[in-house]
């Protein structure tokens, strides 16, 4: 007997002997039909049909049955081809039917499944779970949905399925069982998982933005807002130009787009601008997203803020190259800089110096006031050292209380470089010797300095450091708070120079300077005048040559009072000569040094001297050298013109040793060119000197200036000069520079 078949229909079928021919699950199909196909939705209509059927013929009944049977067949086909798992269980959990998909998952045929329960196929726990779910579906009376993972018994593949369970009733309302339909949602799950991962990734640490193919921003994440300052609302609809810093040119963006289009990706360092205007370094990577057809649909841009990384890199670099306590370069950076200084010295020919500075009795401060106070002293020492030096010099801390200074670009001459080094060293000693305020303590400290001069290659940084260190110990031995040079010869010279300098300072007040006069004559030996040349008569040293003390006087600035003294003395002499017909017309030439000439009140000084002594200014001739005039041409011309107003004359001393061009000489109000003695010396034997002298004479004539030759020692020289048209001479041939009494005696001899 077919259970569950519409009772009226069943009875009818039985009457016609047809019921036995129905497939075993026809009863189920009949009910499924009512559920799914809606064929029997209208119960009244059916009842009517059935009632009518009571009266119909068996042929009619058979036709009806056939009709219904083909309807079952259609449904069965549908049921079997459907890709979902479909099954029907009785309210007690007994399988009533299932489709081939379900068979695959169970690994059994329908005939083996029907009449059995889940307990026959799986462990109790899982069967209990399914049973529970069926009960829930039954209790709900409606749809109940679950998701679970199913391993297909036939091929072992794992699939995620969404299970929909529905209680099924026949048209009389009687419960038939639970219909289960399970759909494979593995792909959907995978996509969902990927989306979830993408969503998490999108909200990662990095600033991200998604744009469409035209670069319009569609979406930005939280870090984007945090880093750039623009909210999602502000950014969406804009383009990445929103972040443009202006630090990259069009070529940069062109290259970026070119790479992006060619390879689908770009990454690199960019400068961006935050909403608050701040520009920051970032690492940007852009990827193009392409659709199935290969056409770009979106761009994804990731951006990380490198400000902190850069700062971290810098602080790492700082640690590696700088002393954390003082912020000064450490030994490593010092050696590096020293190497560069050595190379640059080899190129330029200029000397450099290395000073090793050690604080005197530093241990005491640590022992008495503690290390914190000691640290304060080191920090202040570092600051003071920096204040003593130029930008190009290096101050470093080797460790402890040892500091090293590298001076660059000093003089090409070792002795002068040593003098410059000494000046700096003394400045350092004085500066470090000032009292310190260390927290509440006032503290006095001194230092000892060892110095060494370096020039060309050959010397290593390490050697220099050792030399300066040795010299520093000598400074300590010498009683501290002093400077010593490594080179003993240099030390001797420097010591000599130091004493010379201190004596030079006293020379003026002690009236140790004198003027000597060297006669200048014309071609008939008639005196034209004299050059005033300074002499230093030292009580112990005797006569010191100006070649020895003039450079020192220039370096120390002593040349200013000395030069003024010369000017005053010369004017006084000119005044004295006014009284005598023999000397009344003599012109006195005075040497003027660069420093002196550059003084703001030099013109005033000359004017005052001329007025004070009431001399005829035309008798005063200022000797200038080429080098000092070239320094600042416009100022030079202005000063010279102002002096010219007073009425004094100019002679260009040591002419030919500089680089004056005719062009430039034309602009200077000069009266005379003085041929340097170096050309005169070899005039008889050296053809190039001859040529030079000839040229100078021709130049002077074309410029309408006098020309005088200095250092004329022989008659031969004089003759040559005369032949070339030079008629004024100065030199030992006529007289050496002599004191005034001798000079005047010379004049009287005639
Ligand atoms: P300068 O102005 O070129 O002076 C000429 C130098 O040549 C003088 O040397 C002079 O003694 C020397 N001399 C003159 N005739 C002969 C000669 O026939 N043979 C040789 N071998 N030498 C000769 P001095 O007096 O030693 O002066 C050297 C330099 O010192 C001067 O060169 C000048 O540049 C500077 N100087 C001298 N006096 C003064 C001064 O009062 N003020 C300034 N600023 N510089 C001065
Ligand atoms: Mg001179
Ligand atoms: Mg000269």
Short mmCIF file of N, CA, C and O and ligand atoms in Angstrom, two decimals, residues 515 518 531-535 545-547 550 559 566 591-593 596 623 653-654 677 710-713 730-733 737, ligand 1:
data_model
loop_
_atom_site.label_atom_id
_atom_site.label_comp_id
_atom_site.label_asym_id
_atom_site.label_seq_id
_atom_site.Cartn_x
_atom_site.Cartn_y
_atom_site.Cartn_z
N UNK A 515 113.61 105.48 10.25
CA UNK A 515 113.46 105.46 8.79
C UNK A 515 114.83 105.61 8.15
O UNK A 515 115.64 106.44 8.58
N UNK A 518 116.54 105.91 0.86
CA UNK A 518 117.32 105.44 -0.29
C UNK A 518 117.05 106.40 -1.45
O UNK A 518 115.90 106.61 -1.84
N UNK A 531 113.17 106.89 -1.13
CA UNK A 531 112.14 105.99 -0.59
C UNK A 531 112.43 105.82 0.88
O UNK A 531 113.58 105.55 1.26
N UNK A 532 111.43 106.01 1.68
CA UNK A 532 111.60 105.82 3.12
C UNK A 532 111.40 104.35 3.44
O UNK A 532 110.37 103.77 3.10
N UNK A 533 112.40 103.71 4.07
CA UNK A 533 112.32 102.29 4.39
C UNK A 533 112.52 102.11 5.88
O UNK A 533 113.48 102.64 6.45
N UNK A 534 111.61 101.40 6.49
CA UNK A 534 111.64 101.30 7.95
C UNK A 534 112.73 100.36 8.43
O UNK A 534 113.06 99.37 7.77
N UNK A 535 113.30 100.66 9.56
CA UNK A 535 114.29 99.80 10.20
C UNK A 535 113.93 99.66 11.68
O UNK A 535 113.50 100.63 12.31
N UNK A 545 115.40 93.13 9.82
CA UNK A 545 114.96 93.47 8.46
C UNK A 545 113.44 93.56 8.39
O UNK A 545 112.72 92.77 9.02
N UNK A 546 112.94 94.52 7.62
CA UNK A 546 111.48 94.60 7.46
C UNK A 546 110.89 93.31 6.88
O UNK A 546 109.75 92.97 7.18
N UNK A 547 111.67 92.60 6.06
CA UNK A 547 111.17 91.34 5.50
C UNK A 547 110.81 90.37 6.62
O UNK A 547 109.95 89.51 6.47
N UNK A 550 107.71 92.90 8.96
CA UNK A 550 106.51 93.49 8.32
C UNK A 550 105.38 92.45 8.18
O UNK A 550 104.23 92.75 8.54
N UNK A 559 100.75 96.62 12.07
CA UNK A 559 101.14 97.44 10.93
C UNK A 559 100.40 98.78 10.94
O UNK A 559 100.92 99.78 10.42
N UNK A 566 105.22 105.76 10.36
CA UNK A 566 106.05 105.99 9.16
C UNK A 566 105.55 107.23 8.42
O UNK A 566 106.34 108.11 8.04
N UNK A 591 106.00 103.46 1.82
CA UNK A 591 105.30 102.20 1.54
C UNK A 591 104.03 102.09 2.38
O UNK A 591 104.05 102.35 3.58
N UNK A 592 102.97 101.71 1.71
CA UNK A 592 101.69 101.55 2.40
C UNK A 592 101.26 100.08 2.30
O UNK A 592 101.27 99.51 1.20
N UNK A 593 100.93 99.48 3.41
CA UNK A 593 100.52 98.06 3.36
C UNK A 593 99.01 97.97 3.11
O UNK A 593 98.26 98.93 3.30
N UNK A 596 96.64 98.78 5.92
CA UNK A 596 96.66 100.21 6.18
C UNK A 596 95.77 100.95 5.18
O UNK A 596 94.94 101.78 5.55
N UNK A 623 103.53 104.41 -2.02
CA UNK A 623 103.84 103.21 -2.80
C UNK A 623 102.83 102.12 -2.46
O UNK A 623 102.71 101.69 -1.31
N UNK A 653 104.43 99.90 -6.72
CA UNK A 653 105.66 99.20 -6.30
C UNK A 653 105.69 97.77 -6.83
O UNK A 653 104.63 97.18 -7.10
N UNK A 654 106.87 97.21 -6.93
CA UNK A 654 107.06 95.81 -7.32
C UNK A 654 106.31 95.47 -8.60
O UNK A 654 105.79 94.37 -8.76
N UNK A 677 112.65 94.85 -8.62
CA UNK A 677 114.09 94.58 -8.72
C UNK A 677 114.42 93.19 -9.27
O UNK A 677 115.49 92.97 -9.83
N UNK A 710 113.91 99.81 -9.61
CA UNK A 710 114.53 99.66 -8.29
C UNK A 710 115.52 98.50 -8.35
O UNK A 710 115.47 97.67 -9.24
N UNK A 711 116.44 98.48 -7.43
CA UNK A 711 117.44 97.40 -7.39
C UNK A 711 118.50 97.54 -8.46
O UNK A 711 119.08 96.55 -8.89
N UNK A 712 118.74 98.77 -8.88
CA UNK A 712 119.78 98.97 -9.90
C UNK A 712 121.13 98.93 -9.20
O UNK A 712 121.43 99.78 -8.36
N UNK A 713 121.93 97.91 -9.55
CA UNK A 713 123.20 97.71 -8.86
C UNK A 713 124.41 97.95 -9.75
O UNK A 713 125.51 98.20 -9.24
N UNK A 730 116.71 103.62 -8.73
CA UNK A 730 116.93 103.50 -7.29
C UNK A 730 117.71 102.20 -7.12
O UNK A 730 117.40 101.21 -7.76
N UNK A 731 118.74 102.22 -6.29
CA UNK A 731 119.50 100.99 -6.10
C UNK A 731 120.86 101.25 -5.51
O UNK A 731 121.28 102.39 -5.33
N UNK A 732 121.54 100.12 -5.19
CA UNK A 732 122.82 100.21 -4.52
C UNK A 732 123.88 100.92 -5.37
O UNK A 732 124.86 101.42 -4.85
N UNK A 733 123.63 100.95 -6.70
CA UNK A 733 124.56 101.67 -7.57
C UNK A 733 124.70 103.13 -7.12
O UNK A 733 125.76 103.73 -7.23
N UNK A 737 119.86 102.13 1.38
CA UNK A 737 119.04 102.95 2.27
C UNK A 737 119.90 103.32 3.47
O UNK A 737 120.57 102.45 4.05
P1 LIG B 1 110.21 97.57 -1.32
O1 LIG B 1 109.21 98.64 -1.03
O2 LIG B 1 110.17 96.96 -2.64
O3 LIG B 1 111.60 98.16 -1.01
C1 LIG B 1 112.71 97.97 -1.75
C2 LIG B 1 113.60 97.00 -1.10
O4 LIG B 1 114.68 96.74 -1.96
C3 LIG B 1 114.20 97.50 0.21
O5 LIG B 1 114.39 96.43 1.09
C4 LIG B 1 115.58 97.98 -0.24
O6 LIG B 1 116.56 97.96 0.77
C5 LIG B 1 115.91 96.95 -1.30
N1 LIG B 1 116.90 97.46 -2.26
C6 LIG B 1 117.03 98.72 -2.76
N2 LIG B 1 118.00 98.76 -3.69
C7 LIG B 1 118.52 97.52 -3.80
C8 LIG B 1 119.52 96.94 -4.60
O7 LIG B 1 120.18 97.59 -5.41
N3 LIG B 1 119.79 95.63 -4.44
C9 LIG B 1 119.06 94.88 -3.56
N4 LIG B 1 119.33 93.58 -3.45
N5 LIG B 1 118.06 95.37 -2.79
C10 LIG B 1 117.79 96.69 -2.90
P2 LIG B 1 114.03 96.53 2.58
O8 LIG B 1 114.36 97.86 3.12
O9 LIG B 1 114.56 95.34 3.26
O10 LIG B 1 112.46 96.46 2.55
C11 LIG B 1 111.81 95.32 2.16
C12 LIG B 1 110.36 95.55 1.99
O11 LIG B 1 109.72 95.84 3.25
C13 LIG B 1 109.99 96.73 1.10
O12 LIG B 1 110.07 96.41 -0.23
C14 LIG B 1 108.60 97.04 1.56
O13 LIG B 1 107.70 96.21 0.91
C15 LIG B 1 108.67 96.69 3.01
N6 LIG B 1 108.79 97.91 3.79
C16 LIG B 1 109.93 98.61 4.09
N7 LIG B 1 109.61 99.70 4.80
C17 LIG B 1 108.27 99.73 4.92
C18 LIG B 1 107.33 100.60 5.55
O14 LIG B 1 107.67 101.66 6.12
N8 LIG B 1 106.02 100.30 5.48
C19 LIG B 1 105.61 99.17 4.83
N9 LIG B 1 104.32 98.93 4.80
N10 LIG B 1 106.45 98.32 4.23
C20 LIG B 1 107.77 98.61 4.28
#
